[in-house]
Amino acid sequence: MRIGLLGTGNVARALAHGWRAAGHDVLLGSRLPEERTGLGLPVAGLDETAAHAEVLVNATPGGVSVDLLRSIGAPALAGTLLIDVGVGLSDDFSALTHPNSSLGELIQEAFPLTPVVKTLCTMDSTTMTAPGELTEPGTVFLSGDDAEAKRTTGRLLTDLGWPESSQLDIGGITTARGQEHFAFLFMGIAGGVGSHTFNIKVVTRPSEDTL
């Protein structure tokens, strides 16, 4: 697939490398593409990246994501799956920029013709594309209102190394709040284990038919 990634930071680059290794056509989008050369990945302007993409990934700082997407324009985004991996945090990481909502919800509200799927925001970029390097992959969550968009996102997660058994659809886009608000627990766990390279796993009691 043609995947456009908005952003050129650690997350965007990690995902781009992961999907390119799986055979996808990737393009990073930047407001200043001429200043983002030497990344080992193709970089273009935001409009060109959006026009190129069958799937668009928001990997920009969550506090500016909606305004950045508005600069591209709703018509250019209409009908394009948008995978949102951003979290809005204050500069000192002490507060959420969307404490009573989520970035995923705000993007979906602003662009109703663009199916939005929230995923991958409960982990560091080192884990997003190498879940197999952990003792076990753990769980990756999906939130979104469009079932087909979530199925496509699930296939792209599989291409990054996430087996279907590790993917958990937790409901509509409003459930993106839980994913984004996990940021504080993530930081606490990182301090406790002394590393950002980890994941969590949802475990349940065995069903009666397996006893």
Short mmCIF file of C-alpha atoms in Angstrom, two decimals:
data_model
loop_
_atom_site.label_atom_id
_atom_site.label_comp_id
_atom_site.label_asym_id
_atom_site.label_seq_id
_atom_site.Cartn_x
_atom_site.Cartn_y
_atom_site.Cartn_z
CA MET A 1 0.00 0.00 0.00
CA ARG A 2 1.00 3.64 -0.34
CA ILE A 3 1.43 4.87 3.22
CA GLY A 4 1.96 8.54 4.02
CA LEU A 5 3.28 9.37 7.47
CA LEU A 6 2.80 12.90 8.75
CA GLY A 7 5.84 13.69 10.85
CA THR A 8 9.53 12.89 10.67
CA GLY A 9 10.31 12.07 14.30
CA ASN A 10 11.22 8.77 15.92
CA VAL A 11 7.72 7.30 15.63
CA ALA A 12 7.18 8.23 11.98
CA ARG A 13 10.62 6.97 10.99
CA ALA A 14 10.27 3.71 12.90
CA LEU A 15 6.88 2.97 11.33
CA ALA A 16 8.10 3.94 7.88
CA HIS A 17 11.08 1.60 8.11
CA GLY A 18 8.87 -1.19 9.42
CA TRP A 19 6.29 -0.91 6.68
CA ARG A 20 8.88 -0.42 3.96
CA ALA A 21 10.56 -3.65 5.08
CA ALA A 22 7.17 -5.34 4.65
CA GLY A 23 6.99 -4.11 1.05
CA HIS A 24 4.86 -0.98 1.37
CA ASP A 25 5.52 2.32 -0.42
CA VAL A 26 6.19 4.89 2.33
CA LEU A 27 6.53 8.67 2.26
CA LEU A 28 7.19 11.00 5.19
CA GLY A 29 5.37 14.33 5.25
CA SER A 30 6.91 17.50 6.65
CA ARG A 31 6.07 21.19 6.68
CA LEU A 32 9.74 21.81 5.80
CA PRO A 33 10.79 18.82 3.69
CA GLU A 34 13.90 20.58 2.42
CA GLU A 35 15.22 20.60 5.99
CA ARG A 36 14.52 16.91 6.63
CA THR A 37 16.87 15.27 4.17
CA GLY A 38 19.32 12.57 5.17
CA LEU A 39 16.77 10.43 7.01
CA GLY A 40 17.19 7.45 4.73
CA LEU A 41 13.52 7.76 3.77
CA PRO A 42 11.70 9.82 1.14
CA VAL A 43 10.27 13.10 2.45
CA ALA A 44 7.75 15.44 0.81
CA GLY A 45 5.45 18.29 1.78
CA LEU A 46 2.24 17.61 3.69
CA ASP A 47 -0.08 18.07 0.71
CA GLU A 48 2.00 15.82 -1.52
CA THR A 49 2.16 13.16 1.17
CA ALA A 50 -1.60 13.20 1.66
CA ALA A 51 -2.20 12.99 -2.08
CA HIS A 52 0.21 10.05 -2.34
CA ALA A 53 -1.33 8.02 0.44
CA GLU A 54 -3.90 5.26 0.44
CA VAL A 55 -3.37 5.22 4.20
CA LEU A 56 -2.29 8.29 6.15
CA VAL A 57 -0.63 8.07 9.57
CA ASN A 58 -0.65 10.94 12.04
CA ALA A 59 2.65 10.83 13.91
CA THR A 60 2.80 14.53 14.77
CA PRO A 61 2.75 16.06 18.29
CA GLY A 62 -0.83 15.71 19.48
CA GLY A 63 -1.20 19.33 20.49
CA VAL A 64 -0.80 20.52 16.90
CA SER A 65 -2.20 17.56 14.95
CA VAL A 66 -5.71 18.87 14.24
CA ASP A 67 -4.44 22.24 13.01
CA LEU A 68 -1.84 20.52 10.84
CA LEU A 69 -4.50 18.28 9.28
CA ARG A 70 -6.73 21.31 8.70
CA SER A 71 -3.88 22.90 6.76
CA ILE A 72 -4.09 19.94 4.36
CA GLY A 73 -7.86 20.30 4.16
CA ALA A 74 -10.85 18.03 4.60
CA PRO A 75 -11.38 17.39 0.85
CA ALA A 76 -7.84 16.01 0.52
CA LEU A 77 -8.41 13.67 3.45
CA ALA A 78 -11.93 12.51 2.60
CA GLY A 79 -12.17 8.74 2.19
CA THR A 80 -8.55 8.12 3.23
CA LEU A 81 -7.95 5.89 6.24
CA LEU A 82 -6.12 7.88 8.90
CA ILE A 83 -4.25 5.92 11.54
CA ASP A 84 -3.66 8.16 14.54
CA VAL A 85 -0.75 7.26 16.83
CA GLY A 86 -0.38 10.68 18.46
CA VAL A 87 -0.85 11.72 22.08
CA GLY A 88 -1.22 15.33 23.14
CA LEU A 89 1.04 16.18 26.08
CA SER A 90 2.26 19.46 27.52
CA ASP A 91 5.87 20.45 26.94
CA ASP A 92 6.86 19.15 30.38
CA PHE A 93 4.82 15.93 29.93
CA SER A 94 2.78 16.73 33.05
CA ALA A 95 -0.64 17.20 31.45
CA LEU A 96 -2.75 16.03 28.52
CA THR A 97 -3.73 18.63 25.97
CA HIS A 98 -7.11 16.87 25.61
CA PRO A 99 -7.90 15.85 29.21
CA ASN A 100 -11.64 15.37 28.67
CA SER A 101 -11.47 13.85 25.20
CA SER A 102 -8.83 12.37 22.93
CA LEU A 103 -6.90 13.42 19.87
CA GLY A 104 -8.47 10.54 17.96
CA GLU A 105 -11.98 11.80 18.72
CA LEU A 106 -11.12 15.37 17.82
CA ILE A 107 -9.66 14.31 14.47
CA GLN A 108 -12.73 12.20 13.69
CA GLU A 109 -15.03 15.09 14.65
CA ALA A 110 -13.10 17.55 12.52
CA PHE A 111 -12.95 15.19 9.51
CA PRO A 112 -16.17 13.14 9.47
CA LEU A 113 -15.49 11.76 5.97
CA THR A 114 -12.09 10.39 7.03
CA PRO A 115 -12.22 7.07 8.92
CA VAL A 116 -9.90 7.36 11.93
CA VAL A 117 -8.35 4.44 13.78
CA LYS A 118 -6.39 4.95 16.99
CA THR A 119 -3.62 2.46 17.73
CA LEU A 120 0.02 2.00 18.78
CA CYS A 121 -0.02 4.95 21.22
CA THR A 122 0.41 2.82 24.34
CA MET A 123 4.04 1.97 23.61
CA ASP A 124 7.38 3.42 22.54
CA SER A 125 8.51 3.48 18.92
CA THR A 126 11.04 0.74 19.71
CA THR A 127 8.17 -1.62 20.48
CA MET A 128 5.78 -0.53 17.70
CA THR A 129 7.85 -2.20 15.00
CA ALA A 130 9.59 -4.96 16.94
CA PRO A 131 7.06 -6.63 19.24
CA GLY A 132 8.77 -9.96 18.64
CA GLU A 133 11.88 -8.73 20.42
CA LEU A 134 10.01 -8.69 23.74
CA THR A 135 9.48 -11.86 25.75
CA GLU A 136 6.02 -11.81 24.12
CA PRO A 137 4.31 -9.16 22.01
CA GLY A 138 1.65 -8.13 24.52
CA THR A 139 -1.47 -6.27 23.37
CA VAL A 140 -2.00 -3.52 20.80
CA PHE A 141 -5.36 -1.74 20.88
CA LEU A 142 -7.59 -0.44 18.09
CA SER A 143 -10.30 2.22 18.46
CA GLY A 144 -12.49 3.45 15.63
CA ASP A 145 -15.99 3.67 14.22
CA ASP A 146 -15.32 2.12 10.80
CA ALA A 147 -15.02 -1.67 10.76
CA GLU A 148 -13.26 -1.88 7.39
CA ALA A 149 -10.76 0.77 8.45
CA LYS A 150 -9.95 -1.29 11.53
CA ARG A 151 -9.52 -4.43 9.43
CA THR A 152 -7.05 -2.63 7.15
CA THR A 153 -5.22 -1.27 10.18
CA GLY A 154 -5.07 -4.76 11.63
CA ARG A 155 -3.41 -6.07 8.48
CA LEU A 156 -0.84 -3.28 8.64
CA LEU A 157 -0.18 -4.11 12.29
CA THR A 158 0.41 -7.72 11.27
CA ASP A 159 2.99 -6.46 8.78
CA LEU A 160 4.82 -4.83 11.70
CA GLY A 161 4.95 -8.14 13.56
CA TRP A 162 1.73 -8.00 15.59
CA PRO A 163 -0.15 -11.31 15.33
CA GLU A 164 -3.94 -11.16 15.27
CA SER A 165 -3.96 -12.72 18.73
CA SER A 166 -2.23 -9.59 20.07
CA GLN A 167 -4.68 -7.13 18.48
CA LEU A 168 -7.64 -6.04 20.60
CA ASP A 169 -10.51 -4.01 19.12
CA ILE A 170 -11.86 -2.05 22.10
CA GLY A 171 -14.69 -0.26 20.32
CA GLY A 172 -15.50 3.08 18.77
CA ILE A 173 -13.31 6.15 18.54
CA THR A 174 -14.41 7.32 22.00
CA THR A 175 -12.34 4.49 23.47
CA ALA A 176 -9.25 6.28 22.16
CA ARG A 177 -9.38 8.21 25.44
CA GLY A 178 -8.25 5.15 27.34
CA GLN A 179 -5.36 4.59 24.99
CA GLU A 180 -4.15 8.19 25.17
CA HIS A 181 -4.68 8.61 28.92
CA PHE A 182 -2.48 5.55 29.45
CA ALA A 183 0.45 7.88 28.75
CA PHE A 184 0.92 8.64 32.45
CA LEU A 185 0.93 4.98 33.45
CA PHE A 186 3.37 4.32 30.61
CA MET A 187 5.75 6.90 32.02
CA GLY A 188 5.40 5.41 35.49
CA ILE A 189 6.11 1.90 34.25
CA ALA A 190 9.10 3.16 32.27
CA GLY A 191 10.53 4.65 35.44
CA GLY A 192 9.86 1.45 37.34
CA VAL A 193 11.52 -0.90 34.86
CA GLY A 194 14.20 1.57 33.75
CA SER A 195 13.34 1.32 30.05
CA HIS A 196 10.82 2.51 27.48
CA THR A 197 11.00 -0.77 25.56
CA PHE A 198 8.15 -2.77 27.04
CA ASN A 199 4.48 -3.49 26.48
CA ILE A 200 1.43 -4.51 28.48
CA LYS A 201 -0.81 -7.50 27.91
CA VAL A 202 -4.50 -8.07 28.60
CA VAL A 203 -4.95 -11.40 30.37
CA THR A 204 -8.29 -13.03 31.12
CA ARG A 205 -9.55 -16.09 32.95
CA PRO A 206 -9.71 -19.21 30.77
CA SER A 207 -13.13 -19.85 29.27
CA GLU A 208 -15.13 -22.80 30.55
CA ASP A 209 -14.69 -24.76 27.33
CA THR A 210 -10.91 -24.74 27.78
CA LEU A 211 -10.98 -26.11 31.33
#
